[in-house]
GROMACS .gro file of C-alpha atoms in nm:
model
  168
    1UNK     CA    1   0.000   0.000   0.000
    2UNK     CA    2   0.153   0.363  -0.102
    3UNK     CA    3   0.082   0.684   0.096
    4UNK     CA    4  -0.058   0.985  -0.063
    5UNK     CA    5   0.272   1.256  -0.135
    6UNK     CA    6  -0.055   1.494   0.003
    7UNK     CA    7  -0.082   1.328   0.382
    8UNK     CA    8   0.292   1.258   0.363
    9UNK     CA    9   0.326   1.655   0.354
   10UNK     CA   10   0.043   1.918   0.421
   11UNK     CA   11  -0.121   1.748   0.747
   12UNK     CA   12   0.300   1.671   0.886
   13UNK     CA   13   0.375   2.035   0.854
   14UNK     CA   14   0.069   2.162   0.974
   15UNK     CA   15   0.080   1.958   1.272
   16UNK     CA   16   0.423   2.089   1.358
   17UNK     CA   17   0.431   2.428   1.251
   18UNK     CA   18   0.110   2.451   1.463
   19UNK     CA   19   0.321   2.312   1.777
   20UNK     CA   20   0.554   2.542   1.676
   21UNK     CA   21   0.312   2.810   1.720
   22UNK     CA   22   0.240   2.683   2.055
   23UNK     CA   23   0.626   2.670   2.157
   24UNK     CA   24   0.676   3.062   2.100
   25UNK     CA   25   0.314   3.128   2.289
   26UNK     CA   26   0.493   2.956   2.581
   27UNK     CA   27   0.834   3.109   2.552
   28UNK     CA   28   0.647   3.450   2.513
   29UNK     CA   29   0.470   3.367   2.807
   30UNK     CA   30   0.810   3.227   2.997
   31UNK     CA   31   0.987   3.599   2.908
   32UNK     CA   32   0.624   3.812   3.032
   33UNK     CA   33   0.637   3.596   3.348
   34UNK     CA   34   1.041   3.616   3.425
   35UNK     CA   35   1.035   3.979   3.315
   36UNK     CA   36   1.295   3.807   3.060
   37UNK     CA   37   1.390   4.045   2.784
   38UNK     CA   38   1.192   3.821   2.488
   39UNK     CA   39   1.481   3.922   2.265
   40UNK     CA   40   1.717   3.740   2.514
   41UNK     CA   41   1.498   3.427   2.344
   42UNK     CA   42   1.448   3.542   2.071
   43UNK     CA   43   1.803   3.564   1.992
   44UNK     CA   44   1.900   3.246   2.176
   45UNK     CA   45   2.125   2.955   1.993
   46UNK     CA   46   2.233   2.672   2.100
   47UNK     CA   47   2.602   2.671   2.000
   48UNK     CA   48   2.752   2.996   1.823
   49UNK     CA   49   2.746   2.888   1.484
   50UNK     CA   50   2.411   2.790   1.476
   51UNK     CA   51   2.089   3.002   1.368
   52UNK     CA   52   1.909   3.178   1.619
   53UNK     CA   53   1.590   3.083   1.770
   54UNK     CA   54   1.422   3.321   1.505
   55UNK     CA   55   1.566   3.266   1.175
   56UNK     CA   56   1.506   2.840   1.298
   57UNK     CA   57   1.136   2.897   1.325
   58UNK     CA   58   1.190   3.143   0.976
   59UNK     CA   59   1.307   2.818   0.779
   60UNK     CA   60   1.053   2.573   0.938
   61UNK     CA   61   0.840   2.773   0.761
   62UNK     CA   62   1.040   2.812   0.431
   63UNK     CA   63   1.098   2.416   0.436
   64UNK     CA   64   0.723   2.359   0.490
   65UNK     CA   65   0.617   2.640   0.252
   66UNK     CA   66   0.844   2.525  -0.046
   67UNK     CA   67   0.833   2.163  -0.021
   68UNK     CA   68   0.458   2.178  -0.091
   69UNK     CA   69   0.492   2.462  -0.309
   70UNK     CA   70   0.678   2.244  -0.481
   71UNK     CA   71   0.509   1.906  -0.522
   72UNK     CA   72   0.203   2.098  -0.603
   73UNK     CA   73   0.417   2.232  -0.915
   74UNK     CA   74   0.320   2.582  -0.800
   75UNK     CA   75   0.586   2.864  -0.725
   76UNK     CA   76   0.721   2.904  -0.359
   77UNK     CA   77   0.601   3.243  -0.234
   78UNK     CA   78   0.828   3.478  -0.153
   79UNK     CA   79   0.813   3.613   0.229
   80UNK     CA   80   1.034   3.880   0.388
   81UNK     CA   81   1.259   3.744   0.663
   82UNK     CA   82   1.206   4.068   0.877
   83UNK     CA   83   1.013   3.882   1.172
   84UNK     CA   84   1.173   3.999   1.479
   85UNK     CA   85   0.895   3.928   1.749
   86UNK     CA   86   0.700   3.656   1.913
   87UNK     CA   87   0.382   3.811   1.730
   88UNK     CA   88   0.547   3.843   1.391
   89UNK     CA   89   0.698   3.461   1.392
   90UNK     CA   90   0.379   3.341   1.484
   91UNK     CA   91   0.201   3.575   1.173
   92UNK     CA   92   0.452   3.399   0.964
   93UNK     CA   93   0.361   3.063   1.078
   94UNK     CA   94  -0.034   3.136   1.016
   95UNK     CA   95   0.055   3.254   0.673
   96UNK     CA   96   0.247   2.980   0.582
   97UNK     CA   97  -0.072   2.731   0.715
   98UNK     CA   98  -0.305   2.908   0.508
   99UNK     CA   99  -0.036   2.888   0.207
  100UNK     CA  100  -0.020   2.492   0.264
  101UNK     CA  101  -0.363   2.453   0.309
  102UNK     CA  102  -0.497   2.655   0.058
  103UNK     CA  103  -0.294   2.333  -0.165
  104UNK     CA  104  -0.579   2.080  -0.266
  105UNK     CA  105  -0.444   1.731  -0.199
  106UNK     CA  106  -0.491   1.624  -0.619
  107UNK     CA  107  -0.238   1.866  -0.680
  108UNK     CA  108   0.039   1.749  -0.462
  109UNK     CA  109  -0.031   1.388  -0.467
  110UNK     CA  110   0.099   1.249  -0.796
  111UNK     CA  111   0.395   1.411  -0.738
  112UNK     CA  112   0.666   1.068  -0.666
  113UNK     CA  113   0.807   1.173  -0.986
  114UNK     CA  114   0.808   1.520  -1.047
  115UNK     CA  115   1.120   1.692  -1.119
  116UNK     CA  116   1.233   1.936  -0.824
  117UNK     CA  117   1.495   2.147  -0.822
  118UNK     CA  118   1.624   2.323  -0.513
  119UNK     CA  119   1.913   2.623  -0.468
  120UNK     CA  120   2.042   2.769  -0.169
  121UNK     CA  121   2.346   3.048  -0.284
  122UNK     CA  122   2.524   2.886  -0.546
  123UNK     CA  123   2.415   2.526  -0.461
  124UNK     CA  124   2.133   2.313  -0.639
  125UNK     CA  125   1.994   1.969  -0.596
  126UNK     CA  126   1.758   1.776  -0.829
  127UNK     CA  127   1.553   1.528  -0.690
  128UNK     CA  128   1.256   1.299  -0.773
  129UNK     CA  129   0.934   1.457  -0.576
  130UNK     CA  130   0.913   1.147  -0.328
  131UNK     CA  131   1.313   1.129  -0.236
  132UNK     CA  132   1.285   1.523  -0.223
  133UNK     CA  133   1.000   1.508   0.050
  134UNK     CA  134   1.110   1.199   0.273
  135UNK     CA  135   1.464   1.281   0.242
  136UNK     CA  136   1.543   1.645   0.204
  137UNK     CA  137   1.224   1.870   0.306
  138UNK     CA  138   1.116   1.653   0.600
  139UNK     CA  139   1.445   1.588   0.763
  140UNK     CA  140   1.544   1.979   0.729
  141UNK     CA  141   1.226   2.080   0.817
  142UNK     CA  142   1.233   1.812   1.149
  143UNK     CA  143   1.577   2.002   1.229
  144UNK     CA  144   1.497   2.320   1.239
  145UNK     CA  145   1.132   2.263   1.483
  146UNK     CA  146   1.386   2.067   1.684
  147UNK     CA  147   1.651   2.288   1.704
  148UNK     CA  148   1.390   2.568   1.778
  149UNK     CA  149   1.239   2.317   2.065
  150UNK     CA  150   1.587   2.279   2.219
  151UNK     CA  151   1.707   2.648   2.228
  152UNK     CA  152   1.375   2.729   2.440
  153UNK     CA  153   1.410   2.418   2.667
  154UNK     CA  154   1.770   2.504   2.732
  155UNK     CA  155   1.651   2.878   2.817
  156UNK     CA  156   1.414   2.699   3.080
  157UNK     CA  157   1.118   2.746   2.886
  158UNK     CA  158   0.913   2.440   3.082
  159UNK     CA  159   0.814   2.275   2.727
  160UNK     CA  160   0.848   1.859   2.682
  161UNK     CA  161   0.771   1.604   2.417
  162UNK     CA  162   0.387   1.692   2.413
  163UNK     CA  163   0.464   2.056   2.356
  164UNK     CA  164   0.696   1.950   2.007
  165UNK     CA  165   0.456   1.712   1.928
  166UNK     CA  166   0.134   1.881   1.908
  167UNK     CA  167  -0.188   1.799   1.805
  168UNK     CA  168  -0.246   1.475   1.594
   0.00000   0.00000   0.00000
């Protein structure tokens, strides 16, 4: 039995994007509570050379946005990365939810084979649609909710495995 490329994508993203969502409601509410500066969180990594907390939750949404952009065969919108709040990363997760859900499921599923092309700077990778979702777009997009998970549960945000896992 195959899975639809559809519930492989839109309903995994929305699901985690939307406990994303919930993550920076508690963090704000963490900051508000330990009169924490919320850019003190906002700004938190884990290690140096890693993102931020804000430009993680930023390409959660790009990775979510694009990969069903892309099996739908439909361009990737273009957002501004200028989200410097609590309130502005969680406008930018809402608009990327209505972007992924406003993708009917005939248009995305079908798409095993479709050619895909990704860049990042000078880079580009081809893939086939299915090795493109299961191995590229899911796995980055996994990293970065993760990554954004762990800098708030280092900064003693009380979140645990419900909190990341959301609603399913």
């Amino acid at each position: 039995m195959t899975i639809s490329m559809y519930a492989a994508s839109v309903p995994v993203f929305t699901q985690m994007l939307n406990s994303l969502t919930d993550l920076l409601d508690k963090a704000e509410t963490h900051a508000n509570d330990k009169k924490i500066d919320p850019n003190a969180l906002l700004q938190s990594r884990l290690f140096p050379d890693m993102f931020a907390l804000t430009r993680q939750v930023l390409i959660a949404a790009d990775f979510a946005k694009g990969c069903c952009a892309r099996l739908a065969g439909v361009d990737v919108p273009k957002y501004d990365d200028t989200e410097q709040t609590f309130a502005e990363l969680k406008t930018r997760i809402a608009k990327t939810l209505a972007f992924i859900g406003s993708l009917p499921a005939v248009q995305i599923d079908g798409s095993e084979e479709r050619d895909i092309t990704t860049s990042s700077g000078p880079n580009s990778k081809s893939f086939k649609g299915q090795t493109y979702l299961l191995h590229y777009a899911l796995p980055q997009f996994f990293f970065h909710v993760t990554t954004a998970y762990a800098i708030l549960r280092h900064n003693g945000v009380e979140v645990g495995k419900r909190d990341f896992m959301g609603k399913y």
